[in-house]
């Protein structure tokens, strides 16, 4: 069994001592947009503190109105707000934790008309053009950072983190691309980093020595005109000299054309950029991005990359990450799979963050832990995401659960998903459920297609059906032709697909199949392969850490696609509109460089020996293909439900068996957890 001695060793940060090297990174949750926001935030962070995380970094709060992320976004600039923050700091301290407030001025990323920046240069990801700060504005902004830092300490925070990465205001000052000033805050490298250093000095002066002062530096900018690795190392030294106790690291700007945290990024891919910072300074350095298991974190510390690790999404996925690490229960950690579906994709579409693998995240008040008043005998049919999640949650509440799965292994559709390049993290979800089911004593019956008669025998107080879905077979002439295969046959490896392929249906699964047929799994597992594919200079030698800027926007085209693949949909709109906001662009960029042809507005006429006959705008066409893969959605599998109903037995439906349309693991696990909590 692996040991985590380094992760579990206390660390002095300034005058504070952290009990271990595991830190919850800053993440904006949007909980403040709900009712009882401070109570919810307090419960959210207190659960992580009780889970023994060494330090929590709050979501970012702007020091003034022009720096907010969006209208109504988090802002901490006046004493009247102290009490709402005290609710959070008290809860964290009562649970034995420490919490630091992150101060984040969004600069030209602020989605407000009054946004500001070092120079009036619009970001491609914002509709608003920023106003260039005057010298007076700069001095006022520095004072605002110090003011918010003082308020934070008054509210009980153990210190502050100054957000200097991801392309926000401070980063914009440091990079030549976004700073065209000709005063003392622009021009030379030394002048461009002055704004950051003035803020660090002003905050330190205001706070004195006791509170922690953390600075988050961009370890690699991944934008044209960003800093080089050598400049970043010097910058880190200056930050240390200005009074920081700890340097946290960020990766890339939000406008970068390189993915930085999605599951398609290999674990700990950014280690050398972080090591570059670590080697430059004497104060502790924190690693971040795609660190989701204690083994990864321990290795980063052991190999001298960093002194501690920051994990944001993994702490959404499992508030007890640190405690389980200490107790030798790492195999019970509910691992973040890097999908972004319930966290970033929801935040970017103005919804509150939660977690696909842990729907309790951010909803700690709605989902109280604890045992049910009456323990019941429960049968669950179907061992996919919904069935496993229900069984685990019901067993945790003290119910006696029997889980029937007709196949020889658990996982259902997850077993198909994990075969797709970039989705290997689904293996962790399967491991988590398998370990928890075993430890909770759930009676798992594999290879057992339970009958309605057996379920109706009276052995169970409750019957829950998670019987999943059946692929839809569209009505097209020749649909029985041997060329036609289902996505399940392809992803399971049952069918060896030829060199010319048509995919019918461009939902999440159609894109998954395209990636399966064209993608390269190494790119999400091996950092060198990833860097080559996305044009990153592993040595971070030039500006922004880009190997070849010209290649990055369209990505590198140095491999010949293995196949010719055409992806079809009937809707006239562009393909992929329903893909996740934070990951869809990555998938589409990869597939475009593999020459995936995307065809919308198609009508399917027939499939025969010649191939797929279809029309676009009325014009008949024939595509010669070896295979046509059906990804045309699914239908709920309710045969067992109907048989039970005929016997007068009411069974509860969850997951795809309940509603097949637009089913995904997020909805399945959420629904399963809610039902288990209500049982
Ligand atoms: P889906 O998203 O509903 O897509 C089904 C596709 O089939 C659509 O492109 C639809 O487009 C087409 N279609 C539907 N009925 C058809 C018919 N009768 N004949 C021909 N084409 C038809 O379903 P899915 O791709 O199976 O995915 C299921 C769920 O899993 C989705 O909610 C998806 O979000 C989720 N998922 C998510 C991911 C992810 O990465 N987040 C990955 C895989 C799956 P037209 O009607 O325009 O032809
Ligand atoms: Fe991780 Fe996905 Fe949960 Fe976000 S939703 S924390 S990426 S598992």
XYZ file of C-alpha atoms and ligand atoms in Angstrom, residues 313-314 316-317 335-344 354-357, ligand 2:
26
model
C -12.090 20.115 -8.037
C -10.820 17.016 -6.161
C -15.518 19.094 -4.572
C -15.433 15.422 -5.455
C -11.855 10.947 -7.419
C -12.370 14.005 -9.584
C -12.477 12.745 -13.168
C -11.704 16.150 -14.693
C -14.987 16.235 -16.633
C -15.885 19.839 -15.653
C -19.527 18.968 -16.264
C -20.971 19.868 -12.870
C -18.404 22.429 -11.764
C -16.890 24.695 -14.431
C -21.562 20.938 -7.739
C -19.787 17.741 -8.746
C -20.691 14.919 -11.099
C -19.285 12.237 -8.793
Fe -14.189 16.909 -11.002
Fe -16.148 16.545 -12.790
Fe -16.666 16.814 -10.167
Fe -15.858 18.907 -11.580
S -17.753 17.784 -11.861
S -15.144 18.319 -9.569
S -14.385 17.945 -12.939
S -15.567 15.146 -11.163
